[in-house]
Coordinates of C-alpha atoms and ligand atoms in Angstrom, one line a residue:
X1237 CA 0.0 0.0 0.0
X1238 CA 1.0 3.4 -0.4
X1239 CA 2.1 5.7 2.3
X1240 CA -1.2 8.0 2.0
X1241 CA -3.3 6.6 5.3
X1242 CA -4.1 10.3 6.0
X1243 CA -6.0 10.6 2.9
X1244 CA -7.6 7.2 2.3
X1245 CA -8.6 8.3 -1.1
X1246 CA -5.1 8.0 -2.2
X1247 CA -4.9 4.3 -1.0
X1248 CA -3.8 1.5 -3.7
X1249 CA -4.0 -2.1 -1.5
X1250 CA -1.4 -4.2 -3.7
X1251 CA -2.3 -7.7 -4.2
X1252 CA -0.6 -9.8 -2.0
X1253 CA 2.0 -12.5 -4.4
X1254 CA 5.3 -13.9 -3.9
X1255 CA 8.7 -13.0 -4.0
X1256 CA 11.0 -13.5 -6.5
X1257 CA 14.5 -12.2 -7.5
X1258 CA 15.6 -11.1 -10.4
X1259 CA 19.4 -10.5 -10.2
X1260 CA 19.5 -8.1 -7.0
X1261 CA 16.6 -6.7 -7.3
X1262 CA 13.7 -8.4 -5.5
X1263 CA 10.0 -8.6 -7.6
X1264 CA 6.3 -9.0 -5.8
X1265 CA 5.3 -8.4 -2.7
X1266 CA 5.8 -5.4 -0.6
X1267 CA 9.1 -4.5 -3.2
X1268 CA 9.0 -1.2 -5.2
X1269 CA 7.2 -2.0 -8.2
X1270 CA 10.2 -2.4 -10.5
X1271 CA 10.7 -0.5 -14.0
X1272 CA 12.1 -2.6 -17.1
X1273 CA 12.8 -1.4 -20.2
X1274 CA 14.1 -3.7 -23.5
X1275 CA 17.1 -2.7 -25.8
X1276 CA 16.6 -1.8 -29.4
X1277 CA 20.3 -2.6 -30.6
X1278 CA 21.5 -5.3 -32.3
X1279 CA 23.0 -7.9 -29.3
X1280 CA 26.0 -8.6 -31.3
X1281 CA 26.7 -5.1 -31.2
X1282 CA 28.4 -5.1 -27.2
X1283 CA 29.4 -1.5 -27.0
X1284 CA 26.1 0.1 -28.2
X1285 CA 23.4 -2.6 -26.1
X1286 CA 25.5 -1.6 -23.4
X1287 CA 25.7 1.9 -23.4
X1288 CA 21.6 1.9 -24.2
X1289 CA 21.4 -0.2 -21.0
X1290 CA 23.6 1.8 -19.1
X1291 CA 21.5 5.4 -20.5
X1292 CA 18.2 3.2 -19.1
X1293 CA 20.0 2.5 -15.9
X1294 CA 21.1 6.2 -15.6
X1295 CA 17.0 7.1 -16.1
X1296 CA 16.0 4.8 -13.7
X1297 CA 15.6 1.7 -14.8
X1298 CA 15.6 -1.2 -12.2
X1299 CA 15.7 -4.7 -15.0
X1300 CA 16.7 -4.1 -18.7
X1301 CA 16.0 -7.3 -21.0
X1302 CA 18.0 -7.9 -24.1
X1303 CA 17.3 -9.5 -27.3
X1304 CA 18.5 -13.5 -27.7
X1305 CA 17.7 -14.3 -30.8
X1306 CA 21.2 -16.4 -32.2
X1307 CA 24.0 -18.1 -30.9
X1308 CA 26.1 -15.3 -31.5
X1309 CA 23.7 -13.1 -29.3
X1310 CA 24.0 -15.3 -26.4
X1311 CA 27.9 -14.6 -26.6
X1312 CA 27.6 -10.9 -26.4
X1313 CA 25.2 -11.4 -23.7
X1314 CA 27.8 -12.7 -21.4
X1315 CA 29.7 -9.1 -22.3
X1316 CA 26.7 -7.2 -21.9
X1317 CA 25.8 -8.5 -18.2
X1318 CA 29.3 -8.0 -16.9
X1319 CA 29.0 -4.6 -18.0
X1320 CA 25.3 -3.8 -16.9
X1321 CA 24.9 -1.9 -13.6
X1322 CA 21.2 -4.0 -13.5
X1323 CA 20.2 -7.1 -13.7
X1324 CA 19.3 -8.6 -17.3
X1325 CA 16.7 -10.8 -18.4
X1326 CA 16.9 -12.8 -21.4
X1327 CA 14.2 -12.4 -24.0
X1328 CA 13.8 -15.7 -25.5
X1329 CA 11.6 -16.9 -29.1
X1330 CA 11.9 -20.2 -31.1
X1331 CA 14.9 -21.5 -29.6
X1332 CA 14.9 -23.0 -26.9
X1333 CA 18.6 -23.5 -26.5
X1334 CA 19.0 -19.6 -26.6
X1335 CA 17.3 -20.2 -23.0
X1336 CA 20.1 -22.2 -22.1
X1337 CA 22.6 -20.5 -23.6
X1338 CA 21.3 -17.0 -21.8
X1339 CA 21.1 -18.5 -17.8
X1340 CA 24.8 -20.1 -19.0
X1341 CA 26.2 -16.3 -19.8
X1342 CA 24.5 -14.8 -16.6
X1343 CA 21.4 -13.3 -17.4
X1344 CA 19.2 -12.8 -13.8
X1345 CA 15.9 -13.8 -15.7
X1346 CA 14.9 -16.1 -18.9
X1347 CA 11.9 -14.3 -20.2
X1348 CA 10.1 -17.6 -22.3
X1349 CA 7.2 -17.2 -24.4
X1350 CA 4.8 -20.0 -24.0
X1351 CA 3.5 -20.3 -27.5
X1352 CA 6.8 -20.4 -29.1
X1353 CA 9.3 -22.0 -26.9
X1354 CA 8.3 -25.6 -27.5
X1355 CA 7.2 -28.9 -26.1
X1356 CA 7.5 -29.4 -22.3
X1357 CA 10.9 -31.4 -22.8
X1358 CA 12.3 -28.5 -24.0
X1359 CA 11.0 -26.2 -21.3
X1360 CA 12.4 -28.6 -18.4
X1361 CA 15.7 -28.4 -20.4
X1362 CA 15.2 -24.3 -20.2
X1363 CA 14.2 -24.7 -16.2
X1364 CA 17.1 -26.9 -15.5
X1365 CA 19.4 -24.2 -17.1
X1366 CA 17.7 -21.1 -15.3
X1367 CA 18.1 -23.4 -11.6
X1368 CA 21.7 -24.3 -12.5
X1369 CA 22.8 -20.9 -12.9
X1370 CA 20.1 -19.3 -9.9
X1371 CA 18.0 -17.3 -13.0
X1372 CA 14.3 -16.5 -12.3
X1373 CA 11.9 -17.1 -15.7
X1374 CA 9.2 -14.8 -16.6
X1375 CA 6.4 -17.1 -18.5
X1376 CA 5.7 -13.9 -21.0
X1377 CA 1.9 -14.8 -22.9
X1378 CA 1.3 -12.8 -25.5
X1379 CA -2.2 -12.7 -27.5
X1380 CA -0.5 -12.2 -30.6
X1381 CA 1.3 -15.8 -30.0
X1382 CA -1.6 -18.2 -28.2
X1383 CA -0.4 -21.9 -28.7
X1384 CA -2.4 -23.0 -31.5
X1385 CA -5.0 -25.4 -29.5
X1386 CA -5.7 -22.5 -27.4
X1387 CA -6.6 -20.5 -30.0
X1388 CA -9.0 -23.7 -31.6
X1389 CA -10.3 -24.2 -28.0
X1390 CA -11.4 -20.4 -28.0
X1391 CA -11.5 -19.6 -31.5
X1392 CA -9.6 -16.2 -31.0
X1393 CA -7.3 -14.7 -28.6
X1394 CA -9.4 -14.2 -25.8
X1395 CA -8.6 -13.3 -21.8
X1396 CA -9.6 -16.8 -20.8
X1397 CA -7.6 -18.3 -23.7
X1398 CA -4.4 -15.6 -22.0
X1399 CA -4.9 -17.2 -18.5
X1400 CA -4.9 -20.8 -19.4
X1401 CA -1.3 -20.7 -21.5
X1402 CA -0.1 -18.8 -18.1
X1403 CA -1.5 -21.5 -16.2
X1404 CA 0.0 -24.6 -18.0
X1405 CA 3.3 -23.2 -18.2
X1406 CA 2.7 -22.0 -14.4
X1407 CA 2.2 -26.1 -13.7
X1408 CA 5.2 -26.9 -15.7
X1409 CA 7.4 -24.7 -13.7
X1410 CA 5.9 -25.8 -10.6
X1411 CA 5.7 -29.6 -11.5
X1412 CA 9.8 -29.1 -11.4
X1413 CA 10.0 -27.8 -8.1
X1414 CA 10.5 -24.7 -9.8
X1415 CA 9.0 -21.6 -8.0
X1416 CA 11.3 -18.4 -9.1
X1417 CA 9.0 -17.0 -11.7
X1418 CA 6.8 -14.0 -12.9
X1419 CA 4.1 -13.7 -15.1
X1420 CA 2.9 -11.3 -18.1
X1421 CA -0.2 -12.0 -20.2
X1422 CA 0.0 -9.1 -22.7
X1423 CA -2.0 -7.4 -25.4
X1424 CA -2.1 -4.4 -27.9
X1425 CA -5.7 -4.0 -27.0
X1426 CA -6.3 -2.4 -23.1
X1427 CA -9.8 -4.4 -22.9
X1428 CA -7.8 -7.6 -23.6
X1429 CA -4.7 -6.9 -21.5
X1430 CA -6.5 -5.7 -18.5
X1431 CA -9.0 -8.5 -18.6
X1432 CA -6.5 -10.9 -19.1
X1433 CA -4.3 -9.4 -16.1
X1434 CA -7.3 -9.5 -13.9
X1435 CA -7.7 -13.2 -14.5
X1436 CA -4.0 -14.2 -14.0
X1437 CA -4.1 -11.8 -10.7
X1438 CA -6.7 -13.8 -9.7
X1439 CA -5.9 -17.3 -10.7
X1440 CA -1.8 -17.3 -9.0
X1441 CA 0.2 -15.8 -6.6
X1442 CA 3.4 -15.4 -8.8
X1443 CA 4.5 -11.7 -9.5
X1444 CA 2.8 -10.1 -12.4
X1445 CA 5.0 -8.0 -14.5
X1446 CA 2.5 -5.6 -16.6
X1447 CA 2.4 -4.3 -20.1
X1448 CA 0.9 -3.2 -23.2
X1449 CA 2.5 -4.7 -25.8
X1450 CA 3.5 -2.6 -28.8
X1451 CA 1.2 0.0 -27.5
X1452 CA 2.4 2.4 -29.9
X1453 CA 4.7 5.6 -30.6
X1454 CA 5.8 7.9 -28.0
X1455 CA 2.4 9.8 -27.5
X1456 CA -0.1 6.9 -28.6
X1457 CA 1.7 4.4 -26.7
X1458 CA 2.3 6.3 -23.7
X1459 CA -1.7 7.3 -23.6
X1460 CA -2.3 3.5 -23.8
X1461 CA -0.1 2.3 -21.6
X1462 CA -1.1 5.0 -18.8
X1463 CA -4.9 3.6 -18.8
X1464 CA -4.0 -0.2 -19.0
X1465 CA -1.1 -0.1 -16.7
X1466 CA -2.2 2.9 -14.8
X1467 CA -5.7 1.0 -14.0
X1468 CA -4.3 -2.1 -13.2
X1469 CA -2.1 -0.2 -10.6
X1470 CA -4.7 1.1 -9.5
X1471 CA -6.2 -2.1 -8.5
X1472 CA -3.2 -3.2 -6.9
X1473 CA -1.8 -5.6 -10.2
X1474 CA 1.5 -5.5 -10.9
X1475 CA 4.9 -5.9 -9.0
X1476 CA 6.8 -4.8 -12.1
X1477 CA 6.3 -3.0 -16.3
X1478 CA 7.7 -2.3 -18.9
X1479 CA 5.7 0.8 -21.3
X1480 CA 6.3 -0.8 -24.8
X1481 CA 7.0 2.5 -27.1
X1482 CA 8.4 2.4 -30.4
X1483 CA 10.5 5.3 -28.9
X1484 CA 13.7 5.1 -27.0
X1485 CA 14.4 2.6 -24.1
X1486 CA 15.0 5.9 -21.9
X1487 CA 11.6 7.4 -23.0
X1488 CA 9.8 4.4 -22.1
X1489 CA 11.7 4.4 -18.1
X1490 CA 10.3 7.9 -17.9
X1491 CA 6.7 7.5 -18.9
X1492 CA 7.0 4.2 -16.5
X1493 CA 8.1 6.0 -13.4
X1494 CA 5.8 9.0 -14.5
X1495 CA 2.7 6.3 -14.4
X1496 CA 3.8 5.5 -11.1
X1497 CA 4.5 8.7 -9.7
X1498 CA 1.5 9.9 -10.5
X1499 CA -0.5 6.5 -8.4
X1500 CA 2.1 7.5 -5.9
X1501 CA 3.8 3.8 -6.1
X1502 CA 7.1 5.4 -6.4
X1503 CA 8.9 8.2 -6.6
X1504 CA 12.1 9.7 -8.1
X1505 CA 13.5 12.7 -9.1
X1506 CA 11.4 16.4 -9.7
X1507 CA 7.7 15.9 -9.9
X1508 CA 6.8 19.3 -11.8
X1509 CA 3.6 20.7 -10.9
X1510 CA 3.2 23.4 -13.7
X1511 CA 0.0 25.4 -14.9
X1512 CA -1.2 25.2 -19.0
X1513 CA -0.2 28.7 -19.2
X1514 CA -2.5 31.6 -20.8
X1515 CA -2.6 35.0 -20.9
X1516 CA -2.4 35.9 -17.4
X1517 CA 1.1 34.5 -17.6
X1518 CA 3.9 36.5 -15.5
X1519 CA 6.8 34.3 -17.4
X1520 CA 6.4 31.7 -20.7
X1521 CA 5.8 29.2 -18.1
X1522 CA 5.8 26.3 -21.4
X1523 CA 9.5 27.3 -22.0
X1524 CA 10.9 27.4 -18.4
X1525 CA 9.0 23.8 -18.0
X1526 CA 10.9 22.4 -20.7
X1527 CA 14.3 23.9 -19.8
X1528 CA 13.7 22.9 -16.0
X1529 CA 12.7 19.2 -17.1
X1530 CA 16.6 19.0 -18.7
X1531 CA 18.5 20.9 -16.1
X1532 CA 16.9 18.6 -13.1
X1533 CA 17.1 15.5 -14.9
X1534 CA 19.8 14.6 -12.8
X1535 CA 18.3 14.6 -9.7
X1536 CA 16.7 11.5 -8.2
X1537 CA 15.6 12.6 -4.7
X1538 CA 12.1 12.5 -4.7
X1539 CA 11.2 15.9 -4.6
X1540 CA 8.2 18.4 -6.0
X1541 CA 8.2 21.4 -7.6
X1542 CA 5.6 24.1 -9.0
X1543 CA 6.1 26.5 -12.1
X1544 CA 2.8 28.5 -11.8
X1545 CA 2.6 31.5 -14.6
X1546 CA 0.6 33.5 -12.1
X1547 CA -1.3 34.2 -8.4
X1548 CA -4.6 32.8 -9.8
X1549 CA -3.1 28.8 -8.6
X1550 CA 0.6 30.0 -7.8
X1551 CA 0.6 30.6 -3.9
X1552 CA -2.4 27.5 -3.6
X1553 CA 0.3 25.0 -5.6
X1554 CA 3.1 26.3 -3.6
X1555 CA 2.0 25.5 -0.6
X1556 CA 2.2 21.8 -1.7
X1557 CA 5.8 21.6 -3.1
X1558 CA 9.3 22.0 -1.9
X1559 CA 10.2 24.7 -4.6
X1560 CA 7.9 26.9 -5.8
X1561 CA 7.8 29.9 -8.3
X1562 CA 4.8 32.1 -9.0
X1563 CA 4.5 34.4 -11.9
X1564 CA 3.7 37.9 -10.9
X1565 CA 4.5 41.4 -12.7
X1566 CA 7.5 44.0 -13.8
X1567 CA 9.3 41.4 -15.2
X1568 CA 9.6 39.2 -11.6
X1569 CA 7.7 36.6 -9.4
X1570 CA 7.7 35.1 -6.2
X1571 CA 9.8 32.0 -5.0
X1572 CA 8.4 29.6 -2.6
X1573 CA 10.3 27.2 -0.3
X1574 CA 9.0 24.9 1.7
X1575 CA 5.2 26.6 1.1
X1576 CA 6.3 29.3 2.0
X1577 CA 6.5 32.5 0.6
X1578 CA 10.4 33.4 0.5
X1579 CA 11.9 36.2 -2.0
X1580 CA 11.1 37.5 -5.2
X1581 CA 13.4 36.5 -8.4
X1582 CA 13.6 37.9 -11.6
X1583 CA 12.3 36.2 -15.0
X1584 CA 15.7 36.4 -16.1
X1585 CA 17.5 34.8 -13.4
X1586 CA 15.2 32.6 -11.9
X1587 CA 16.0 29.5 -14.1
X1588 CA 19.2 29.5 -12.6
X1589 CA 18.0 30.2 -9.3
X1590 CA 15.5 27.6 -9.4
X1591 CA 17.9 24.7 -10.6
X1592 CA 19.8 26.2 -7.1
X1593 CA 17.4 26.3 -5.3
X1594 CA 16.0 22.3 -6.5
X1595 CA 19.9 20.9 -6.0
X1596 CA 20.1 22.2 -2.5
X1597 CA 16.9 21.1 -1.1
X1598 CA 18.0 17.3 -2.7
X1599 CA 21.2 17.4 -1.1
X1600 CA 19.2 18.6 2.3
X1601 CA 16.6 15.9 1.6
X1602 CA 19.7 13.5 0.8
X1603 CA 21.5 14.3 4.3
X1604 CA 18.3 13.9 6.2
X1605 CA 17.4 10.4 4.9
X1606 CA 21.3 9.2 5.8
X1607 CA 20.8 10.2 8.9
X1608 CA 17.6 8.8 9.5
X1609 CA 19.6 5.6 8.4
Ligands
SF4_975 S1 -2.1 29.7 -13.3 FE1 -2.4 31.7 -14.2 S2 -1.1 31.7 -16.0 FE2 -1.4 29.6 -15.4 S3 -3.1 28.9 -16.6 FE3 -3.9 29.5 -14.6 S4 -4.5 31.6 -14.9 FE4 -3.2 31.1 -16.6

């Protein structure tokens, strides 16, 4: 649950599941709902997947998974994850000796999809592998890839059709003793995925790692993704996602932490409050926004911040944030700390001031937490 018992209408009761790890950081349960991302480089390539992992890492990203698709991918891989600063999960199609292949170079999680991986002899072979080398396995059911007597059983990709490839693949992990896995049944289409979410929730206690899958471009996508993920959150699914954009892997951390910041699952860095802006404006409040978004991206204390272009919401927003600045007239507005309102600060200066202002109350936010420690 969130930390908002003071105002019950903010409280999200997560489902209760199990824990599992992947790598060092631990999935389900009462850990931070985790954010993955995927690279878009070729595997082979060593230097570029591993700077895109590292540039995901750097925006926040807790798990990245990497591409398996050859033999020659599952050499690289073993570069890639002694470089990585977080834990990488395998993303296995077709083969399953890729699986093998992938827990033998060191990847902290196999992600298998059920309707392409083969018969059950060569899913033991993948489990063994992942146990040998202490891997977790994500059973990853897609709609567009139902087994094919699912799909004759139900005719068409359907929630229940979504649930029941989880399940049997959820019994032939468990039929091995095998008990370190997650869970995705996703879709393109919300109805499907959250239906199909709801019914996997409900059906197993494994972790459920949530997503829309190729929801879309940057703006689409992220739209879709916020109302299928951001309701399932809501209802308490989901121990860890991944926001499927056909954007950058770094794009897709930041809308995934944004979804979650704004449920108040997690927090990290500057959450902006800033106004729409019209005529009333004291300062082009669209402008400083975008400069301030850059010039803080490097903070990751969680920490909030209003840009208000004038007194009609200014002083009300301020009083909720931990930097504020208030639009006003001749040129100047009014800075807030702490709710409070402190000094006035020229347009012209009072980017800089701001950024100041941000990076001092991080590093006093920072000492106070150590010392809470
Ligand atoms: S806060 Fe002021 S400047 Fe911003 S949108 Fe509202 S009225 Fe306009």
């Amino acid at each position: 649950m969130s930390l908002n018992h003071v105002r019950p209408w903010r409280d999200i009761y997560r489902r209760k599941s199990r824990q599992i790890m992947v790598g060092n950081v631990p999935v389900g349960d009462d850990a931070p709902i985790a954010v993955q991302t995927m690279t878009n480089t070729l595997t082979t390539d060593v230097a570029a997947t591993v700077a895109q992992v590292q540039a995901a890492a750097e925006a926040g990203a807790d798990i990245v998974r990497v591409s398996v698709p050859d033999e020659a991918s599952s050499k690289a891989l073993k570069e890639i994850v002694r470089e990585s600063p977080v834990p990488i999960v395998a993303d296995i199609h077709f083969h399953y000796r890729r699986g093998i292949e992938a827990a033998e170079a060191g990847a902290a999680c196999l992600r298998i999809n059920p309707g392409n991986i083969g018969d059950e002899a060569r899913v033991k072979e993948v489990i063994k592998a992942a146990r040998d080398h202490n891997c977790s396995i994500r059973i990853g059911v897609n709609a567009g890839s139902l087994e094919k007597h699912l799909l004759e059983k139900y005719g068409e990709p359907c929630p229940e059709a979504m649930v029941e490839s989880g399940l049997e693949h959820i019994r032939i992990l468990q039929d091995n003793d095998f008990h370190e896995f997650k869970i995705s049944v996703k879709a393109s289409d919300v109805f499907l995925s959250a239906a199909a979410y709801q019914g996997i929730a409900e059906a197993t206690d494994a972790p459920i790692h949530l997503g829309i899958t190729e929801a879309g471009g940057l703006v689409s996508g992220t739209i879709k993704s916020a109302i299928g993920l951001g309701n399932l959150l809501w209802m308490g699914i989901g121990d860890t996602i991944r926001v499927s954009l056909s954007a950058d892997p770094v794009e897709e951390v930041k809308v995934g932490f944004e979804i979650l910041k704004s449920l108040g699952l997690r927090h990290r860095g500057v959450n902006i409050i800033s106004c729409p802006s019209c005529a009333r404006q004291g300062f082009d409040v669209i402008k400083t926004v975008e400069t301030l978004e850059r010039r803080l991206e490097h903070i990751k204390t969680p920490m909030s911040l209003s840009i208000i272009g004038c007194v009609v919401n200014g002083p009300g927003e301020a009083l909720m944030t931990d930097v504020g600045f208030t639009g006003g007239g001749a040129g100047s507005g009014m800075v807030y700390l702490a709710g409070k309102a402190s000094h006035k600060m020229s347009n012209e200066q009072m980017i800089d001031h701001i950024v100041e202002q941000v990076e001092n109350k991080a590093a006093e936010l920072d000492a106070a937490a150590e010392a809470a420690e």
